[in-house]
CSV table of C-alpha atoms in Angstrom, one decimal:
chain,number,residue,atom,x,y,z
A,1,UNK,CA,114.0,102.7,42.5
A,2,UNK,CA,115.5,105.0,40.0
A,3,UNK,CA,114.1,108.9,40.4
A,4,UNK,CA,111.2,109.5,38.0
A,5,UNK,CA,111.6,112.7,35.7
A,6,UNK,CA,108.1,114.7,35.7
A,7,UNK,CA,106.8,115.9,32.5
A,8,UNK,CA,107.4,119.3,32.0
A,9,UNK,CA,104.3,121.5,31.6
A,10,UNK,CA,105.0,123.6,28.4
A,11,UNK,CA,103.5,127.4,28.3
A,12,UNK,CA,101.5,126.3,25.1
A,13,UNK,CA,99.7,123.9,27.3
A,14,UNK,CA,99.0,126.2,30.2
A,15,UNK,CA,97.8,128.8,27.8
A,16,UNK,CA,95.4,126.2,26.0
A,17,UNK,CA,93.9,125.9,29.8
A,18,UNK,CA,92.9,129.7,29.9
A,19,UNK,CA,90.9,129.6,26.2
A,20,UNK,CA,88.1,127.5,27.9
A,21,UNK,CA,88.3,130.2,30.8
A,22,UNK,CA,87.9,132.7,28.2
A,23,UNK,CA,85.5,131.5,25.8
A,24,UNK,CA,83.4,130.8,28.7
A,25,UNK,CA,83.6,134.2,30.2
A,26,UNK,CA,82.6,135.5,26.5
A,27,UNK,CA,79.4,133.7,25.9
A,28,UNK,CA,78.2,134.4,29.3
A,29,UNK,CA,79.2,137.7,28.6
A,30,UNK,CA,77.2,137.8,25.4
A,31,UNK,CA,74.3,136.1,26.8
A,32,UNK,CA,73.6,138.8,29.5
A,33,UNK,CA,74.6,141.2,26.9
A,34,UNK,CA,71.8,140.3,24.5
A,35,UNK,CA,69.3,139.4,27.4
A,36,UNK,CA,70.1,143.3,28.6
A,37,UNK,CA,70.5,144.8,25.1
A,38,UNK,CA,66.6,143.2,24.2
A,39,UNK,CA,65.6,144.9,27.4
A,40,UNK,CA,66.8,148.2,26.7
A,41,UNK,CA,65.7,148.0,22.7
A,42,UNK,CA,61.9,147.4,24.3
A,43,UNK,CA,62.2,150.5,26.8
A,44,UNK,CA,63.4,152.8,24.0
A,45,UNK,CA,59.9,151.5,21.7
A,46,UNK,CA,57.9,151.9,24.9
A,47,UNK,CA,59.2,155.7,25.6
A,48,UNK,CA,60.2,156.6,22.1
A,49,UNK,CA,57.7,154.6,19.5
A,50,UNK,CA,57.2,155.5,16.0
A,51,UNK,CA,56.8,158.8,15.3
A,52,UNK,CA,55.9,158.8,11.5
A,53,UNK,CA,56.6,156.8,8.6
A,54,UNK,CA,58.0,158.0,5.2
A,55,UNK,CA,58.4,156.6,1.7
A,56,UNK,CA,61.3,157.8,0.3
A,57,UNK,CA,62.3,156.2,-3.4
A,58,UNK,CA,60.1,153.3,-2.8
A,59,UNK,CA,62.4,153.4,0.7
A,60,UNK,CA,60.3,153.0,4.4
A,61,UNK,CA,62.2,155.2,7.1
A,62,UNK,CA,60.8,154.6,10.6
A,63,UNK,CA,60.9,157.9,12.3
A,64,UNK,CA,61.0,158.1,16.1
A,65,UNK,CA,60.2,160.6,18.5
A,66,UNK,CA,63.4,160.5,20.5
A,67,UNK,CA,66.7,162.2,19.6
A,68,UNK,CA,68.8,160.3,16.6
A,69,UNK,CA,72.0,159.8,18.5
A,70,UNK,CA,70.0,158.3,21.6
A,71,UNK,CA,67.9,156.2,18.6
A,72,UNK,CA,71.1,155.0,17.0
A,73,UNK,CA,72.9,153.7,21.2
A,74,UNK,CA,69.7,151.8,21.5
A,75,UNK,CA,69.4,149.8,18.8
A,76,UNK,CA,73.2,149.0,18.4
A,77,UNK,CA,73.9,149.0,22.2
A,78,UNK,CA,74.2,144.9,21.7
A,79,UNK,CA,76.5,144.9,18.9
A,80,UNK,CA,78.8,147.7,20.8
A,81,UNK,CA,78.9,145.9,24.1
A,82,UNK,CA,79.6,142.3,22.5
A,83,UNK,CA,82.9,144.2,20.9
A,84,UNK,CA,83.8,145.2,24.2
A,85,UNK,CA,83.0,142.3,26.1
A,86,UNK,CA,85.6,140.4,23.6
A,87,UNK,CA,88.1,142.6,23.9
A,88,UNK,CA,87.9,143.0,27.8
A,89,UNK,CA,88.3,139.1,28.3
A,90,UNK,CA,91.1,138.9,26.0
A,91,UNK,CA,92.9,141.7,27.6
A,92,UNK,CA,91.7,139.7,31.2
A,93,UNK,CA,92.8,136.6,30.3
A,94,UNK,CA,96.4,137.6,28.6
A,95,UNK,CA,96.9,139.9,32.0
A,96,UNK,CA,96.4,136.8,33.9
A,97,UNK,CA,98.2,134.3,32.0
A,98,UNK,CA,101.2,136.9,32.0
A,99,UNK,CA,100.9,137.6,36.1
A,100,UNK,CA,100.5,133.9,36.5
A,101,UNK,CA,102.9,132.3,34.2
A,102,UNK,CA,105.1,134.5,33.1
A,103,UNK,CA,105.7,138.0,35.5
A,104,UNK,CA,107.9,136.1,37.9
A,105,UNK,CA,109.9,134.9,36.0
A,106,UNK,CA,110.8,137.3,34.0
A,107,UNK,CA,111.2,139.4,37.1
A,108,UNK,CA,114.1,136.9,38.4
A,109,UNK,CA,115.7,136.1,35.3
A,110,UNK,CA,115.7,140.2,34.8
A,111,UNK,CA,117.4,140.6,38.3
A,112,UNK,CA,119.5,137.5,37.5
A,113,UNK,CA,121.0,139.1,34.3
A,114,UNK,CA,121.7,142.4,36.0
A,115,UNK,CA,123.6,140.8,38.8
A,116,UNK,CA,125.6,138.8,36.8
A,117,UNK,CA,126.8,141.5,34.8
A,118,UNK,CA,127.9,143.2,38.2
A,119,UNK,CA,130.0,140.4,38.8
A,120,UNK,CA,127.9,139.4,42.1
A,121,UNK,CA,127.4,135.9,41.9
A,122,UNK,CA,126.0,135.1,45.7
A,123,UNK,CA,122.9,134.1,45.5
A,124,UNK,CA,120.8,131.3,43.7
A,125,UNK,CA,118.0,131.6,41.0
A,126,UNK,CA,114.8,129.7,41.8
A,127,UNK,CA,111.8,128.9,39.9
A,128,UNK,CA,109.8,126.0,40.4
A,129,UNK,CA,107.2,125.8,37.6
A,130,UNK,CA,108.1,122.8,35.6
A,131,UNK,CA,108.4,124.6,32.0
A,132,UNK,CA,110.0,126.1,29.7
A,133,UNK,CA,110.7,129.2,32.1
A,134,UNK,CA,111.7,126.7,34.6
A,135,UNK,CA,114.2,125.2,32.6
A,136,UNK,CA,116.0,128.7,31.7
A,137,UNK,CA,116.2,129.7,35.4
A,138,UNK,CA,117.4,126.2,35.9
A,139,UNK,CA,120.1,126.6,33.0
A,140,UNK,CA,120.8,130.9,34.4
A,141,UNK,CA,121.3,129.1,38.2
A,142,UNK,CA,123.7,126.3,36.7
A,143,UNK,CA,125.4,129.0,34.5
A,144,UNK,CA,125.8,131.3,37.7
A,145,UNK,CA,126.7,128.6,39.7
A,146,UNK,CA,130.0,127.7,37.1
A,147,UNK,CA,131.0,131.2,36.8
A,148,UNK,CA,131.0,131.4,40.9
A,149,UNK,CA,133.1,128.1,41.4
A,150,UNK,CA,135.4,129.4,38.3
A,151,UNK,CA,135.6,132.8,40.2
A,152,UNK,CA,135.9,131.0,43.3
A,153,UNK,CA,139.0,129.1,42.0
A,154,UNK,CA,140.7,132.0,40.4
A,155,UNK,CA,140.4,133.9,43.8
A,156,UNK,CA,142.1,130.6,45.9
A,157,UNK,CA,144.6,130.4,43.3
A,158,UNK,CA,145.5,134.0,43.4
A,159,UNK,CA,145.3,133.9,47.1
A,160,UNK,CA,147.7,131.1,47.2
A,161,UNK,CA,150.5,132.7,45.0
A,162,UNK,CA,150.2,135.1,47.1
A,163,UNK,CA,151.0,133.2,50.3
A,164,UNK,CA,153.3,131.3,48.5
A,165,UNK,CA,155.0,134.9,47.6
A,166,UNK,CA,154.8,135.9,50.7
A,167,UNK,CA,156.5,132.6,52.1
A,168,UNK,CA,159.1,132.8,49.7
A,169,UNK,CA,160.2,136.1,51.0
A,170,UNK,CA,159.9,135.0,54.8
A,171,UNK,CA,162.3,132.0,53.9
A,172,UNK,CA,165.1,134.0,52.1
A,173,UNK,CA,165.6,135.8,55.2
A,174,UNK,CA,166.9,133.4,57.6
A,175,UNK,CA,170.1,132.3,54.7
A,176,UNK,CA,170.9,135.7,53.7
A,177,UNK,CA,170.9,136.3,57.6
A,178,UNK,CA,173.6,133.1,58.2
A,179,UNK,CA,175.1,135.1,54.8
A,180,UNK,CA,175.8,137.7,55.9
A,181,UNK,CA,176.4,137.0,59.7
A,182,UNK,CA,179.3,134.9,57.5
A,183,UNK,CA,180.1,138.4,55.6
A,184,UNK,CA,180.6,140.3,58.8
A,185,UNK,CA,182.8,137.7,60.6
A,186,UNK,CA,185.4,137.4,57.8
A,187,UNK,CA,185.2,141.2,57.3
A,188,UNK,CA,185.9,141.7,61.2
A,189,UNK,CA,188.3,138.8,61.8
A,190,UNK,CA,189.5,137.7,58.3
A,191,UNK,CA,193.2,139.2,58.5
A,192,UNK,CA,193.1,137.0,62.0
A,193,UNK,CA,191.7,133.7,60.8
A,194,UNK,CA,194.3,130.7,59.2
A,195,UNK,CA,193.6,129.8,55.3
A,196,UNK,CA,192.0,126.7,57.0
A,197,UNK,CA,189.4,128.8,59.0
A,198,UNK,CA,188.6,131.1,55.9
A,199,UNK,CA,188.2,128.4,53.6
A,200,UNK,CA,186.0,126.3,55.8
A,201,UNK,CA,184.0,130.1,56.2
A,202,UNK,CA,183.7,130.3,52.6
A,203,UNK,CA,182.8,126.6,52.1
A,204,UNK,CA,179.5,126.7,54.3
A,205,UNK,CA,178.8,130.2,52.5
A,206,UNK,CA,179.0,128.3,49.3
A,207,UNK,CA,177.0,125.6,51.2
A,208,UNK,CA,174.2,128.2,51.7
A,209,UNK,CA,174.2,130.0,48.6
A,210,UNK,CA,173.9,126.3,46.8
A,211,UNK,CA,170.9,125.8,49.0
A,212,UNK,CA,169.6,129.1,48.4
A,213,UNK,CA,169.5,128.5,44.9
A,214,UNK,CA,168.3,125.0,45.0
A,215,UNK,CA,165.2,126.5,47.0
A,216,UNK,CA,164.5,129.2,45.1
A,217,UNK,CA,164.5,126.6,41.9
A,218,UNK,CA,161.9,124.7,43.7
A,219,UNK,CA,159.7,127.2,45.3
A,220,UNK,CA,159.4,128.9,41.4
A,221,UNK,CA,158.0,125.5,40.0
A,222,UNK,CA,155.5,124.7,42.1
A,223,UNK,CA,152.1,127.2,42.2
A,224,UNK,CA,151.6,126.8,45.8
A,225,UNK,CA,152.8,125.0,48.7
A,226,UNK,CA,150.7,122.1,48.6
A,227,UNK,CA,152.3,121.3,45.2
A,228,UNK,CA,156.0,121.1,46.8
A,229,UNK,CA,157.6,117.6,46.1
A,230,UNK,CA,161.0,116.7,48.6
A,231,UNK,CA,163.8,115.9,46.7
A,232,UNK,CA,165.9,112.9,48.8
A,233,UNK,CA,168.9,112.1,48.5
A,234,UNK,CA,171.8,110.5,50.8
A,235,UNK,CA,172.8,113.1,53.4
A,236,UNK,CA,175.2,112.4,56.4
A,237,UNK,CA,173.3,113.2,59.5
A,238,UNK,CA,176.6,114.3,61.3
A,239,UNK,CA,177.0,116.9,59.0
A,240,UNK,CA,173.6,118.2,59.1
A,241,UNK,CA,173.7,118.6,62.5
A,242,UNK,CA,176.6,120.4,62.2
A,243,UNK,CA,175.2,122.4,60.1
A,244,UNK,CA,172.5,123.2,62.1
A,245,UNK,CA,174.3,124.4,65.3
A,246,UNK,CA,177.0,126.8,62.7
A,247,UNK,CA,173.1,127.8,61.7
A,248,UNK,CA,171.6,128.4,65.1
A,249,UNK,CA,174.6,130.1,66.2
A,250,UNK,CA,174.1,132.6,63.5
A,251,UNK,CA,170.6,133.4,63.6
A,252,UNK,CA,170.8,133.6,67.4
A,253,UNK,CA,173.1,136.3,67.1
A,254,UNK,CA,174.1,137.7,71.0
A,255,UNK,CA,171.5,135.5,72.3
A,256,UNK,CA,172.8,132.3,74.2
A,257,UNK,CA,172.6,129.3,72.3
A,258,UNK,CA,172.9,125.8,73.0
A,259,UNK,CA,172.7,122.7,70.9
A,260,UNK,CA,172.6,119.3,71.8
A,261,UNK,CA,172.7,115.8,69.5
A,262,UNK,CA,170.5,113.6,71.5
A,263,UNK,CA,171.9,110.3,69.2
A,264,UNK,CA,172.2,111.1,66.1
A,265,UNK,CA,175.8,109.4,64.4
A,266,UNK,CA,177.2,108.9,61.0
A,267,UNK,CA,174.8,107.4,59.6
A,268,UNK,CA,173.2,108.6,56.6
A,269,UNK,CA,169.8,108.6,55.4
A,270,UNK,CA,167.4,109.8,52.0
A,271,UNK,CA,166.1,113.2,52.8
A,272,UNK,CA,165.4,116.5,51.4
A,273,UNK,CA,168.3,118.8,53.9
A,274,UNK,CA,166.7,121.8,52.4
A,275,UNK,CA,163.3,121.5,52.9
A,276,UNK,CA,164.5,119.8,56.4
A,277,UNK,CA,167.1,123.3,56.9
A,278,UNK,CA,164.2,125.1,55.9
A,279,UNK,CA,162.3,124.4,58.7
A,280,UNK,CA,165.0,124.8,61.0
A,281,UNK,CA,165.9,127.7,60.3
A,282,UNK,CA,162.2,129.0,60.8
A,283,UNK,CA,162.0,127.4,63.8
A,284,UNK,CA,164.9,128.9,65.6
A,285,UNK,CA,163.8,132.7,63.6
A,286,UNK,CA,160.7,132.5,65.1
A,287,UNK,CA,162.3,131.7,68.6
A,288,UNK,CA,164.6,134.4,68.3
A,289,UNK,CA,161.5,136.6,68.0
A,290,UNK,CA,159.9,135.5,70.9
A,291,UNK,CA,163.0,134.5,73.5
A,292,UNK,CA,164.0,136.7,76.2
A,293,UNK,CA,168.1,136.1,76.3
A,294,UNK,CA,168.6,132.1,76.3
A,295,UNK,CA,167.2,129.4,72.9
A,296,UNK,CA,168.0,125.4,73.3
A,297,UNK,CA,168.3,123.3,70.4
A,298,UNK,CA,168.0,119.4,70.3
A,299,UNK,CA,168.4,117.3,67.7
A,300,UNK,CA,168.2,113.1,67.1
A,301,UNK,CA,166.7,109.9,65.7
A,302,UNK,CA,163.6,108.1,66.8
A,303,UNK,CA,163.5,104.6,64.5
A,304,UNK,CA,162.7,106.0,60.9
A,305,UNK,CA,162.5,109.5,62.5
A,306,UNK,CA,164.8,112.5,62.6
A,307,UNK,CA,163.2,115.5,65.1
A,308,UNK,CA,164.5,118.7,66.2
A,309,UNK,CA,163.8,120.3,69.3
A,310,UNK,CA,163.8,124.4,69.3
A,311,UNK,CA,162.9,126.3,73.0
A,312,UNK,CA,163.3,129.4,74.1
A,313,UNK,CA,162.8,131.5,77.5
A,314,UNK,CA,160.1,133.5,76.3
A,315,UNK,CA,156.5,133.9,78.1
A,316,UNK,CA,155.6,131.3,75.8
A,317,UNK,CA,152.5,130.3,74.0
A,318,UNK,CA,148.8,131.5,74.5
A,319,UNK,CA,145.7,129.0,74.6
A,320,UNK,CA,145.2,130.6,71.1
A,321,UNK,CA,148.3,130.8,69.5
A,322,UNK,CA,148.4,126.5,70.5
A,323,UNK,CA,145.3,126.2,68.9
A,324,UNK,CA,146.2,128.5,65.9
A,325,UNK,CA,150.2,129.0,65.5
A,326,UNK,CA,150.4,126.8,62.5
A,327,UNK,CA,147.7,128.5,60.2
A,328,UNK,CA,148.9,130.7,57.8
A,329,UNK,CA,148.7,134.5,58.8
A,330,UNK,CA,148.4,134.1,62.3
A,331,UNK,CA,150.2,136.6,64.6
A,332,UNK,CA,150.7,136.3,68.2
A,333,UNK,CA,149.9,139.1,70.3
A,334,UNK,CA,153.7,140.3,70.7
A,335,UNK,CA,155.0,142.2,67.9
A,336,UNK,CA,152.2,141.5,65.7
A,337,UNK,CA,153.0,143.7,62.9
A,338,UNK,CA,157.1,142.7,62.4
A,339,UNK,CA,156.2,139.3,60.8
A,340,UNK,CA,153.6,137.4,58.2
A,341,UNK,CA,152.5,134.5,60.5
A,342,UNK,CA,153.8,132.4,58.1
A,343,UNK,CA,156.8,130.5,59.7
A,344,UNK,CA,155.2,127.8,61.7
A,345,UNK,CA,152.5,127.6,59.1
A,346,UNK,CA,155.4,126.5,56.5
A,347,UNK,CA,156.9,124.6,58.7
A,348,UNK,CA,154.1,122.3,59.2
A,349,UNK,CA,153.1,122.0,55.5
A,350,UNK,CA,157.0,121.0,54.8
A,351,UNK,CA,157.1,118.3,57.3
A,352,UNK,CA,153.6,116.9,56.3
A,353,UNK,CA,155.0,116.7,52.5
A,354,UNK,CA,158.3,114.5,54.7
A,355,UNK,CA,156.2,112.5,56.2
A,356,UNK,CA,156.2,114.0,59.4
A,357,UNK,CA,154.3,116.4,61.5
A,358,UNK,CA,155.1,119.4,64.1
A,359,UNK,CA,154.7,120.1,67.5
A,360,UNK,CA,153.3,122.8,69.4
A,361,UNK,CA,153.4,123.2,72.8
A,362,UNK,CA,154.9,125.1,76.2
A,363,UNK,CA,157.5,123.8,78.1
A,364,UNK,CA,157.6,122.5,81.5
A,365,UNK,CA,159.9,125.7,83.0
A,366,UNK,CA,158.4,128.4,80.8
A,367,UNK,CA,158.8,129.4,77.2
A,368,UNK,CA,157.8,128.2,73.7
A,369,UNK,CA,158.9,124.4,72.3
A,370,UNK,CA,158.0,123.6,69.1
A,371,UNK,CA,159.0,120.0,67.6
A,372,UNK,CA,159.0,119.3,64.0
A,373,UNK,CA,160.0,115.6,62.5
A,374,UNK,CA,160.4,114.6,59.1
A,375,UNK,CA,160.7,110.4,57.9
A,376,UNK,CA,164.1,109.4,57.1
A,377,UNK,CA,163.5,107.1,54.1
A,378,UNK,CA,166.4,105.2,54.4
A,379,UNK,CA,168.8,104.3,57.1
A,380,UNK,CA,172.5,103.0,55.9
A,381,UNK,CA,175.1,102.2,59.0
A,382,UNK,CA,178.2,103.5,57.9
């Protein structure tokens, strides 16, 4: 059954129910009024009777013994108490139709108005009287209510442009590190290095800068992370490996660095290689950050799967960084203050939009081991 809406009880009504109330209060009132006024008239006569009559102008004036004003209370005493008996249930009954029906109200719409005009939107208006009072708190809670979830929503979005600023900047490190590791080797060794060498140099800085670009393009159309869409298309999986040990080698700096292609061939496949590089490259940062002298790298195929592998030698992870690594902002307990706690958080986020996932764990002999996979869309045997 469908719900049934009450009838709403309008003031006009409820004010209607005091009259009776009143008039009833102020013919009782008058009663004992004119029953005590009769009384007092009859006292007055027996203590103050007629005094001496004169005929003034054809005129009869009843004289009493008494004093005039005390003459004049008595025998209007009725008249004056009826006024005041009217006016004192009128007053009564307005007071308590106002405390009743109306103070409470009032007194929460009142503190509604002020709070909303301070911006401070937590807390609820309540009023259950089904009338027309009821109805405005009802349409001050659903008004407060918008403004909260509209405030609420500028506040995430906000909040997200700023993680996604502050991702942005934690992923232009790692290629304008490879950049200018790149710089520095031609400017040490570039008289000693053949055209070939210095041209292949230059190619994979042109290599970087193109996917420097085409990041930047992407990360500057989308409003947060959530909204990032891979862009596939057919890349050889030989030469992204490659690409990812020149890369490792670079960000690893004087660490030791090994890299090992588990079975991945020629083939090639439909994939984003910069969001996939992307995630590399945070992976193997945020090893560097945390290895003591020695990272390990593997890289290959599962079916429709393509995972790398990144280890260091490092004390590894806590029970809470496990639980927590990949949220955004988290920090681990060593060197908290040199990084955003974004990394691993990104790096989930762009293997979930790939159809993959990542992988955090410790491994077997000590250290950190995080494993990210993406979905290779499409497999072609060369």
């Amino acid at each position: 059954m469908g719900n049934i809406t009450k009838p709403m009880k309008s003031l006009k009504t409820a004010l209607l129910m005091y009259l009776p109330i009143c008039l009833a209060a102020v013919f009782t009132g008058l009663k004992a009024i004119g029953w005590i006024s009769e009384r007092v008239e009859r006292a007055y006569d027996m203590y103050y009777p007629i005094k001496e009559v004169n005929v003034i102008d054809d005129r009869v004036e009843w004289v009493r013994s008494g004093r005039q004003f005390f003459c004049f209370a008595a025998e209007n005493s009725g008249i004056v108490l009826s006024v005041l008996w009217v006016i004192f249930c009128v007053s009564a009954a307005g007071y308590i139709f106002y405390t009743l029906e109306l103070k409470k109200p009032i007194a929460i719409l009142m503190d509604a108005s002020k709070k909303i005009a301070e911006n401070e939107l937590d807390f609820h208006v309540r009023y259950d009287k089904e009338n027309e009072l009821g109805v405005l708190c009802g349409a001050f809670e659903d008004m407060r209510q918008k403004l909260f979830d509209s405030n609420l929503d500028i506040w995430y979005t906000l909040e997200e442009r700023k993680r996604l600023s502050a991702a942005f900047s934690h992923d232009l490190r790692t290629p304008l590190t490879v950049l200018s590791g790149y710089v520095e080797l031609l400017g040490s060794y570039g008289g000693k290095l053949s055209e070939e060498k210095r041209g292949e140099i230059l190619e994979k800085m042109r290599s970087q800068i193109t996917r420097l670009t085409n990041y930047t393009e992407k990360m500057n159309a989308v409003q947060k992370l959530e909204d990032i869409f891979p862009s596939r298309r057919q890349t050889r999986l030989s030469a992204l490996c490659a690409e990812m040990e020149d890369t490792g080698r670079l960000v690893c700096g004087d660490m030791l660095f090994s890299f090992t292609n588990d079975n991945i061939s020629d083939d090639e496949a439909n994939i984003d290689s910069e969001l996939f590089m992307q995630v590399y490259e945070n992976l193997v940062s945020n090893a560097v950050r945390y290895a003591e002298s020695r990272i390990d790298v593997s890289a290959g195929t599962d079916g429709n799967m393509l995972y790398v592998t990144v280890q260091d030698d490092g004390k590894g992870f806590s029970q809470k960084a496990l639980e927590n690594a990949s949220k955004p902002f988290f920090r681990g307990e060593q060197n908290p203050d040199l990084h955003f706690g974004l990394g691993l958080y990104i790096c989930r986020i762009l293997c979930k939009k790939q159809g993959g996932s990542l992988r955090i764990e410790n491994a077997e002999d000590g250290g950190g081991k995080v494993t990210a996979e993406i979905f290779l869309q499409k497999l072609i045997k060369s």
